[in-house]
Amino acid sequence: MLVAGDVVTDVVALHRAPLARGTDTEAVIRILPGGAGANAACWAARWGLTDVRVLAQVGAGDAAWHEGQLLAAGVRPLLVADRDAPTATVIALVDATAERTFLTDNGAALRLAPADWSPSLLEGIGHLHVSGYLLFSDAGRGLVRLALETARSRGVTTSVDPASTGFIAALGVDRTLAAIDGVDVLLPNADEARLLTGLPDAADAAAKLSRIVPLTVVTLGARGALVAQSGAVTARVPGIRAQAVDSTGAGDAFTGAFLAAWLAGGDAARAAADGCRAGAEAVTALGGRPWKASDAQPLAVAPEADAGAGPGA
């Protein structure tokens, strides 16, 4: 699988108390590798997909660090080093309920451009996944258009994670839907699905989107996920209980595990169940990437909760 998307430096700040404006708020702060596209790739590798690659643009100054982090997670980095812009940086403010709020500096991430695309990137690839963040710059949309056209011409299946309600609203629903026209799988969260359809009910939104994209899987945070195919909801997958610490990247975990299971031949409902398991695992530690037990932080700051694809996934 090739993921065209974003690699980000995450600054995760876990604070138990509400933010105190104008003064200090005590927090646990970590600098971690992130990015929706890169996170999904790492979770797909953790879920058993043996050949996962990431195409993204990063600042030249820390390209080697990000390459090393991806390699350690079993992902092959195809990173474009940008000497004029820093790696995208996200400050994730995580409260005591594990909900996160992002401050985003897109940096080099949205500078990935059509010139960085080559049909040879799909050699040996059976699936192309696009992180929706690329849709929110002219250059990124140009690359996505070329990548999807190449994939369709080669019979390579495709998927898109719409990424952000804020960016969808800024770009516009019609332009967002036009940019993903012809993809095989859409993986929005409930808020994104509602925004893209104008429907208040997530199940109705999922069904409507599946008339546009044949397989649409909508994550519901702690309540699990909905699978919709060709205009109807075909499965409701429950969430999984987990000790939630940080919901950052839970939706990316769902995406990576879902795609790994689906590409291995699983049906969509079973793949969504795998996605929920990955989302539940993701919320138990800081950051959006898979972690080992030895890396876990003793940060039990939220009560046990259902965490199917993570709070706010």
mmCIF file of C-alpha atoms in Angstrom:
data_model
loop_
_atom_site.group_PDB
_atom_site.id
_atom_site.type_symbol
_atom_site.label_atom_id
_atom_site.label_comp_id
_atom_site.label_asym_id
_atom_site.label_seq_id
_atom_site.Cartn_x
_atom_site.Cartn_y
_atom_site.Cartn_z
ATOM 1 C CA MET A 1 0.000 0.000 0.000
ATOM 2 C CA LEU A 2 1.154 3.506 -0.799
ATOM 3 C CA VAL A 3 -0.057 6.337 1.446
ATOM 4 C CA ALA A 4 0.123 9.815 -0.048
ATOM 5 C CA GLY A 5 -0.202 12.185 2.837
ATOM 6 C CA ASP A 6 1.449 14.003 5.667
ATOM 7 C CA VAL A 7 4.266 13.508 8.129
ATOM 8 C CA VAL A 8 4.028 15.805 11.132
ATOM 9 C CA THR A 9 5.917 16.621 14.292
ATOM 10 C CA ASP A 10 3.371 16.404 17.122
ATOM 11 C CA VAL A 11 3.745 18.360 20.331
ATOM 12 C CA VAL A 12 1.299 16.603 22.645
ATOM 13 C CA ALA A 13 0.387 18.434 25.848
ATOM 14 C CA LEU A 14 -1.694 16.420 28.306
ATOM 15 C CA HIS A 15 -3.285 18.685 30.916
ATOM 16 C CA ARG A 16 -5.501 17.494 33.775
ATOM 17 C CA ALA A 17 -6.854 20.920 34.693
ATOM 18 C CA PRO A 18 -8.626 23.338 32.323
ATOM 19 C CA LEU A 19 -6.286 25.738 30.554
ATOM 20 C CA ALA A 20 -5.605 28.825 32.679
ATOM 21 C CA ARG A 21 -5.499 31.796 30.354
ATOM 22 C CA GLY A 22 -2.653 34.215 30.954
ATOM 23 C CA THR A 23 -0.658 31.961 33.276
ATOM 24 C CA ASP A 24 0.700 28.426 33.636
ATOM 25 C CA THR A 25 -1.163 25.147 33.370
ATOM 26 C CA GLU A 26 0.766 22.048 34.408
ATOM 27 C CA ALA A 27 1.028 19.436 31.662
ATOM 28 C CA VAL A 28 2.882 16.363 30.456
ATOM 29 C CA ILE A 29 4.443 17.327 27.120
ATOM 30 C CA ARG A 30 6.025 15.031 24.542
ATOM 31 C CA ILE A 31 7.407 15.602 21.032
ATOM 32 C CA LEU A 32 6.329 12.667 18.860
ATOM 33 C CA PRO A 33 6.134 11.700 15.197
ATOM 34 C CA GLY A 34 2.658 12.071 13.728
ATOM 35 C CA GLY A 35 0.592 13.038 10.722
ATOM 36 C CA ALA A 36 -2.646 11.409 9.616
ATOM 37 C CA GLY A 37 -1.144 9.697 6.591
ATOM 38 C CA ALA A 38 1.986 8.499 8.371
ATOM 39 C CA ASN A 39 0.002 7.344 11.401
ATOM 40 C CA ALA A 40 -2.368 5.295 9.242
ATOM 41 C CA ALA A 41 0.588 3.726 7.450
ATOM 42 C CA CYS A 42 2.224 2.742 10.742
ATOM 43 C CA TRP A 43 -0.994 1.166 12.025
ATOM 44 C CA ALA A 44 -1.447 -0.741 8.758
ATOM 45 C CA ALA A 45 2.060 -2.142 9.204
ATOM 46 C CA ARG A 46 1.318 -3.032 12.819
ATOM 47 C CA TRP A 47 -1.819 -4.832 11.638
ATOM 48 C CA GLY A 48 0.224 -7.073 9.367
ATOM 49 C CA LEU A 49 0.438 -5.295 6.012
ATOM 50 C CA THR A 50 3.953 -6.178 4.920
ATOM 51 C CA ASP A 51 4.680 -3.500 2.300
ATOM 52 C CA VAL A 52 3.551 -0.021 3.339
ATOM 53 C CA ARG A 53 5.070 3.141 1.913
ATOM 54 C CA VAL A 54 4.517 6.843 2.666
ATOM 55 C CA LEU A 55 4.940 9.732 0.251
ATOM 56 C CA ALA A 56 5.092 13.053 2.103
ATOM 57 C CA GLN A 57 7.033 16.297 2.324
ATOM 58 C CA VAL A 58 9.013 17.307 5.404
ATOM 59 C CA GLY A 59 11.534 19.926 6.392
ATOM 60 C CA ALA A 60 15.077 19.012 5.420
ATOM 61 C CA GLY A 61 16.341 19.618 8.959
ATOM 62 C CA ASP A 62 14.514 16.685 10.526
ATOM 63 C CA ALA A 63 13.899 14.444 7.522
ATOM 64 C CA ALA A 64 16.350 11.843 8.838
ATOM 65 C CA TRP A 65 14.555 11.653 12.202
ATOM 66 C CA HIS A 66 11.182 11.132 10.567
ATOM 67 C CA GLU A 67 12.614 8.529 8.180
ATOM 68 C CA GLY A 68 14.028 6.629 11.136
ATOM 69 C CA GLN A 69 10.722 6.718 12.986
ATOM 70 C CA LEU A 70 8.845 5.340 9.966
ATOM 71 C CA LEU A 71 11.418 2.610 9.331
ATOM 72 C CA ALA A 72 11.225 1.560 12.978
ATOM 73 C CA ALA A 73 7.455 1.153 12.538
ATOM 74 C CA GLY A 74 7.882 -1.059 9.477
ATOM 75 C CA VAL A 75 7.012 1.624 6.924
ATOM 76 C CA ARG A 76 9.107 2.568 3.904
ATOM 77 C CA PRO A 77 9.539 6.378 3.813
ATOM 78 C CA LEU A 78 9.404 8.201 0.482
ATOM 79 C CA LEU A 79 9.996 11.667 1.887
ATOM 80 C CA VAL A 80 10.585 14.843 -0.078
ATOM 81 C CA ALA A 81 12.977 17.092 1.870
ATOM 82 C CA ASP A 82 11.975 20.765 1.758
ATOM 83 C CA ARG A 83 14.769 23.273 2.357
ATOM 84 C CA ASP A 84 12.409 26.257 2.441
ATOM 85 C CA ALA A 85 9.721 25.150 4.902
ATOM 86 C CA PRO A 86 9.815 23.244 8.188
ATOM 87 C CA THR A 87 8.037 19.970 8.822
ATOM 88 C CA ALA A 88 4.375 20.478 9.632
ATOM 89 C CA THR A 89 3.849 20.831 13.366
ATOM 90 C CA VAL A 90 0.705 20.170 15.381
ATOM 91 C CA ILE A 91 0.209 21.142 19.002
ATOM 92 C CA ALA A 92 -2.317 18.702 20.451
ATOM 93 C CA LEU A 93 -3.919 19.936 23.657
ATOM 94 C CA VAL A 94 -5.323 16.850 25.386
ATOM 95 C CA ASP A 95 -7.652 17.296 28.340
ATOM 96 C CA ALA A 96 -8.509 14.967 31.205
ATOM 97 C CA THR A 97 -11.256 13.274 29.142
ATOM 98 C CA ALA A 98 -8.667 12.352 26.460
ATOM 99 C CA GLU A 99 -10.263 14.751 23.959
ATOM 100 C CA ARG A 100 -7.780 16.706 21.868
ATOM 101 C CA THR A 101 -7.740 20.144 20.287
ATOM 102 C CA PHE A 102 -5.238 20.863 17.519
ATOM 103 C CA LEU A 103 -3.194 23.931 16.643
ATOM 104 C CA THR A 104 -1.787 23.266 13.177
ATOM 105 C CA ASP A 105 1.154 24.725 11.259
ATOM 106 C CA ASN A 106 1.030 22.974 7.881
ATOM 107 C CA GLY A 107 4.638 23.807 7.028
ATOM 108 C CA ALA A 108 6.022 21.566 4.298
ATOM 109 C CA ALA A 109 3.131 19.088 4.370
ATOM 110 C CA LEU A 110 0.886 20.961 1.945
ATOM 111 C CA ARG A 111 3.773 21.774 -0.397
ATOM 112 C CA LEU A 112 3.785 18.253 -1.845
ATOM 113 C CA ALA A 113 3.056 18.926 -5.521
ATOM 114 C CA PRO A 114 2.403 17.237 -8.884
ATOM 115 C CA ALA A 115 6.137 17.405 -9.628
ATOM 116 C CA ASP A 116 6.680 15.012 -6.714
ATOM 117 C CA TRP A 117 4.437 12.384 -8.293
ATOM 118 C CA SER A 118 5.616 9.656 -10.655
ATOM 119 C CA PRO A 119 3.638 6.667 -11.941
ATOM 120 C CA SER A 120 6.592 4.549 -10.842
ATOM 121 C CA LEU A 121 5.516 5.147 -7.236
ATOM 122 C CA LEU A 122 2.696 2.649 -7.841
ATOM 123 C CA GLU A 123 4.973 -0.144 -9.032
ATOM 124 C CA GLY A 124 4.219 -3.189 -6.889
ATOM 125 C CA ILE A 125 1.359 -1.356 -5.146
ATOM 126 C CA GLY A 126 -2.142 -2.805 -4.864
ATOM 127 C CA HIS A 127 -3.821 0.059 -3.007
ATOM 128 C CA LEU A 128 -3.419 3.845 -2.815
ATOM 129 C CA HIS A 129 -4.591 5.669 0.306
ATOM 130 C CA VAL A 130 -4.788 9.462 0.346
ATOM 131 C CA SER A 131 -4.748 11.524 3.514
ATOM 132 C CA GLY A 132 -7.309 14.268 3.072
ATOM 133 C CA TYR A 133 -4.936 16.968 4.266
ATOM 134 C CA LEU A 134 -3.458 16.987 0.759
ATOM 135 C CA LEU A 135 -6.819 18.160 -0.578
ATOM 136 C CA PHE A 136 -6.488 21.499 1.151
ATOM 137 C CA SER A 137 -3.801 23.079 -1.019
ATOM 138 C CA ASP A 138 -3.746 23.632 -4.758
ATOM 139 C CA ALA A 139 -0.479 21.723 -5.055
ATOM 140 C CA GLY A 140 -1.769 18.824 -2.974
ATOM 141 C CA ARG A 141 -4.995 18.533 -4.966
ATOM 142 C CA GLY A 142 -2.957 18.459 -8.151
ATOM 143 C CA LEU A 143 -0.875 15.572 -6.844
ATOM 144 C CA VAL A 144 -3.967 13.729 -5.601
ATOM 145 C CA ARG A 145 -5.621 14.086 -8.998
ATOM 146 C CA LEU A 146 -2.588 12.624 -10.769
ATOM 147 C CA ALA A 147 -2.203 9.839 -8.218
ATOM 148 C CA LEU A 148 -5.853 8.791 -8.410
ATOM 149 C CA GLU A 149 -5.836 8.895 -12.214
ATOM 150 C CA THR A 150 -2.740 6.695 -12.299
ATOM 151 C CA ALA A 151 -4.243 4.271 -9.802
ATOM 152 C CA ARG A 152 -7.493 3.949 -11.760
ATOM 153 C CA SER A 153 -5.609 3.344 -15.009
ATOM 154 C CA ARG A 154 -3.702 0.491 -13.344
ATOM 155 C CA GLY A 155 -6.621 -1.089 -11.515
ATOM 156 C CA VAL A 156 -5.241 -0.069 -8.128
ATOM 157 C CA THR A 157 -7.949 0.417 -5.491
ATOM 158 C CA THR A 158 -8.094 3.761 -3.694
ATOM 159 C CA SER A 159 -9.265 5.248 -0.405
ATOM 160 C CA VAL A 160 -9.460 8.703 1.164
ATOM 161 C CA ASP A 161 -9.646 9.941 4.755
ATOM 162 C CA PRO A 162 -11.268 13.420 4.560
ATOM 163 C CA ALA A 163 -9.140 14.521 7.528
ATOM 164 C CA SER A 164 -10.688 17.668 9.027
ATOM 165 C CA THR A 165 -14.049 19.411 9.279
ATOM 166 C CA GLY A 166 -12.258 22.746 9.572
ATOM 167 C CA PHE A 167 -10.402 22.283 6.319
ATOM 168 C CA ILE A 168 -13.465 20.822 4.549
ATOM 169 C CA ALA A 169 -15.461 23.905 5.526
ATOM 170 C CA ALA A 170 -12.692 26.182 4.268
ATOM 171 C CA LEU A 171 -12.369 24.383 0.931
ATOM 172 C CA GLY A 172 -16.106 23.821 0.504
ATOM 173 C CA VAL A 173 -18.120 20.618 0.440
ATOM 174 C CA ASP A 174 -18.614 20.575 -3.333
ATOM 175 C CA ARG A 175 -14.908 20.998 -4.043
ATOM 176 C CA THR A 176 -14.014 18.339 -1.477
ATOM 177 C CA LEU A 177 -16.431 15.824 -2.994
ATOM 178 C CA ALA A 178 -15.180 16.643 -6.500
ATOM 179 C CA ALA A 179 -11.605 15.975 -5.385
ATOM 180 C CA ILE A 180 -12.476 12.452 -4.181
ATOM 181 C CA ASP A 181 -14.664 11.518 -7.132
ATOM 182 C CA GLY A 182 -14.076 7.945 -8.242
ATOM 183 C CA VAL A 183 -12.400 6.587 -5.097
ATOM 184 C CA ASP A 184 -13.360 3.126 -3.831
ATOM 185 C CA VAL A 185 -13.379 3.669 -0.054
ATOM 186 C CA LEU A 186 -14.163 6.756 2.042
ATOM 187 C CA LEU A 187 -13.233 6.849 5.744
ATOM 188 C CA PRO A 188 -14.716 9.942 7.431
ATOM 189 C CA ASN A 189 -15.585 10.434 11.063
ATOM 190 C CA ALA A 190 -19.159 11.266 11.985
ATOM 191 C CA ASP A 191 -18.644 15.039 11.990
ATOM 192 C CA GLU A 192 -17.001 14.929 8.569
ATOM 193 C CA ALA A 193 -19.784 12.722 7.197
ATOM 194 C CA ARG A 194 -22.432 15.119 8.495
ATOM 195 C CA LEU A 195 -20.634 18.105 6.996
ATOM 196 C CA LEU A 196 -20.167 16.421 3.614
ATOM 197 C CA THR A 197 -23.866 15.528 3.376
ATOM 198 C CA GLY A 198 -25.682 18.169 5.405
ATOM 199 C CA LEU A 199 -27.502 15.378 7.271
ATOM 200 C CA PRO A 200 -27.603 15.406 11.095
ATOM 201 C CA ASP A 201 -27.758 11.627 11.542
ATOM 202 C CA ALA A 202 -24.476 9.780 11.037
ATOM 203 C CA ALA A 203 -26.177 6.671 9.628
ATOM 204 C CA ASP A 204 -28.109 8.733 7.076
ATOM 205 C CA ALA A 205 -24.904 10.551 6.179
ATOM 206 C CA ALA A 206 -23.025 7.275 5.751
ATOM 207 C CA ALA A 207 -25.745 5.884 3.486
ATOM 208 C CA LYS A 208 -25.786 9.033 1.352
ATOM 209 C CA LEU A 209 -22.000 9.114 1.001
ATOM 210 C CA SER A 210 -21.991 5.463 -0.063
ATOM 211 C CA ARG A 211 -24.007 6.464 -3.116
ATOM 212 C CA ILE A 212 -21.002 8.591 -4.076
ATOM 213 C CA VAL A 213 -18.226 6.301 -2.815
ATOM 214 C CA PRO A 214 -19.308 2.629 -2.957
ATOM 215 C CA LEU A 215 -17.809 1.691 0.416
ATOM 216 C CA THR A 216 -18.068 4.341 3.121
ATOM 217 C CA VAL A 217 -17.007 3.594 6.696
ATOM 218 C CA VAL A 218 -17.875 6.238 9.285
ATOM 219 C CA THR A 219 -16.144 6.200 12.668
ATOM 220 C CA LEU A 220 -18.266 7.136 15.683
ATOM 221 C CA GLY A 221 -15.585 7.571 18.322
ATOM 222 C CA ALA A 222 -16.420 5.564 21.430
ATOM 223 C CA ARG A 223 -19.548 4.156 19.766
ATOM 224 C CA GLY A 224 -17.667 2.214 17.068
ATOM 225 C CA ALA A 225 -18.295 2.537 13.348
ATOM 226 C CA LEU A 226 -20.862 2.309 10.563
ATOM 227 C CA VAL A 227 -20.308 0.475 7.292
ATOM 228 C CA ALA A 228 -22.371 1.677 4.334
ATOM 229 C CA GLN A 229 -22.371 0.226 0.841
ATOM 230 C CA SER A 230 -24.175 1.412 -2.279
ATOM 231 C CA GLY A 231 -26.690 3.572 -0.440
ATOM 232 C CA ALA A 232 -27.431 1.550 2.707
ATOM 233 C CA VAL A 233 -25.875 0.943 6.111
ATOM 234 C CA THR A 234 -24.835 -2.713 6.084
ATOM 235 C CA ALA A 235 -23.134 -3.035 9.483
ATOM 236 C CA ARG A 236 -22.944 -1.283 12.844
ATOM 237 C CA VAL A 237 -19.730 -2.198 14.625
ATOM 238 C CA PRO A 238 -19.603 -1.572 18.401
ATOM 239 C CA GLY A 239 -16.782 0.213 20.170
ATOM 240 C CA ILE A 240 -14.280 -1.476 22.474
ATOM 241 C CA ARG A 241 -13.617 -0.465 26.059
ATOM 242 C CA ALA A 242 -10.218 1.068 26.775
ATOM 243 C CA GLN A 243 -8.484 3.262 29.343
ATOM 244 C CA ALA A 244 -8.440 6.497 27.331
ATOM 245 C CA VAL A 245 -5.433 8.787 27.743
ATOM 246 C CA ASP A 246 -5.147 10.601 24.401
ATOM 247 C CA SER A 247 -7.485 10.374 21.418
ATOM 248 C CA THR A 248 -4.887 11.834 19.030
ATOM 249 C CA GLY A 249 -4.575 9.548 16.001
ATOM 250 C CA ALA A 250 -7.336 7.140 17.004
ATOM 251 C CA GLY A 251 -9.089 7.664 13.676
ATOM 252 C CA ASP A 252 -5.783 7.114 11.863
ATOM 253 C CA ALA A 253 -5.358 3.843 13.752
ATOM 254 C CA PHE A 254 -8.829 2.795 12.638
ATOM 255 C CA THR A 255 -7.975 3.665 9.030
ATOM 256 C CA GLY A 256 -4.690 1.754 9.007
ATOM 257 C CA ALA A 257 -6.064 -1.382 10.629
ATOM 258 C CA PHE A 258 -9.246 -1.309 8.540
ATOM 259 C CA LEU A 259 -7.281 -1.097 5.296
ATOM 260 C CA ALA A 260 -4.839 -3.818 6.372
ATOM 261 C CA ALA A 261 -7.698 -6.194 7.205
ATOM 262 C CA TRP A 262 -9.755 -5.281 4.126
ATOM 263 C CA LEU A 263 -6.805 -5.645 1.766
ATOM 264 C CA ALA A 264 -6.049 -9.046 3.333
ATOM 265 C CA GLY A 265 -9.453 -10.202 2.100
ATOM 266 C CA GLY A 266 -11.664 -9.460 5.073
ATOM 267 C CA ASP A 267 -15.174 -8.165 4.502
ATOM 268 C CA ALA A 268 -15.876 -4.553 5.414
ATOM 269 C CA ALA A 269 -17.629 -5.297 8.723
ATOM 270 C CA ARG A 270 -14.792 -7.496 9.991
ATOM 271 C CA ALA A 271 -12.242 -4.944 8.824
ATOM 272 C CA ALA A 272 -14.155 -2.234 10.705
ATOM 273 C CA ALA A 273 -14.032 -4.380 13.840
ATOM 274 C CA ASP A 274 -10.246 -4.537 13.441
ATOM 275 C CA GLY A 275 -10.257 -0.769 13.028
ATOM 276 C CA CYS A 276 -12.138 -0.393 16.299
ATOM 277 C CA ARG A 277 -9.602 -2.600 18.062
ATOM 278 C CA ALA A 278 -6.758 -0.456 16.767
ATOM 279 C CA GLY A 279 -8.567 2.728 17.764
ATOM 280 C CA ALA A 280 -9.068 1.380 21.267
ATOM 281 C CA GLU A 281 -5.377 0.534 21.487
ATOM 282 C CA ALA A 282 -4.391 3.959 20.180
ATOM 283 C CA VAL A 283 -6.184 5.946 22.872
ATOM 284 C CA THR A 284 -4.272 4.262 25.702
ATOM 285 C CA ALA A 285 -1.008 6.175 25.131
ATOM 286 C CA LEU A 286 0.184 9.589 24.006
ATOM 287 C CA GLY A 287 0.462 10.301 20.299
ATOM 288 C CA GLY A 288 -0.942 8.821 17.132
ATOM 289 C CA ARG A 289 1.489 6.011 16.332
ATOM 290 C CA PRO A 290 1.536 2.371 17.529
ATOM 291 C CA TRP A 291 3.512 1.825 20.699
ATOM 292 C CA LYS A 292 5.065 -1.063 22.573
ATOM 293 C CA ALA A 293 4.208 -1.933 26.167
ATOM 294 C CA SER A 294 7.692 -0.821 27.217
ATOM 295 C CA ASP A 295 6.991 2.648 25.792
ATOM 296 C CA ALA A 296 3.771 3.230 27.730
ATOM 297 C CA GLN A 297 3.526 6.258 30.000
ATOM 298 C CA PRO A 298 1.855 5.887 33.439
ATOM 299 C CA LEU A 299 -0.816 8.434 32.574
ATOM 300 C CA ALA A 300 -4.167 7.076 33.766
ATOM 301 C CA VAL A 301 -5.953 10.425 33.689
ATOM 302 C CA ALA A 302 -9.349 9.415 32.296
ATOM 303 C CA PRO A 303 -11.846 6.789 33.429
ATOM 304 C CA GLU A 304 -12.279 3.583 31.481
ATOM 305 C CA ALA A 305 -14.574 4.237 28.543
ATOM 306 C CA ASP A 306 -15.777 2.719 25.302
ATOM 307 C CA ALA A 307 -13.140 3.733 22.772
ATOM 308 C CA GLY A 308 -14.064 2.073 19.504
ATOM 309 C CA ALA A 309 -12.190 4.425 17.241
ATOM 310 C CA GLY A 310 -11.240 6.783 19.993
ATOM 311 C CA PRO A 311 -13.044 9.836 21.317
ATOM 312 C CA GLY A 312 -13.583 12.277 18.498
ATOM 313 C CA ALA A 313 -12.094 9.885 15.920
#
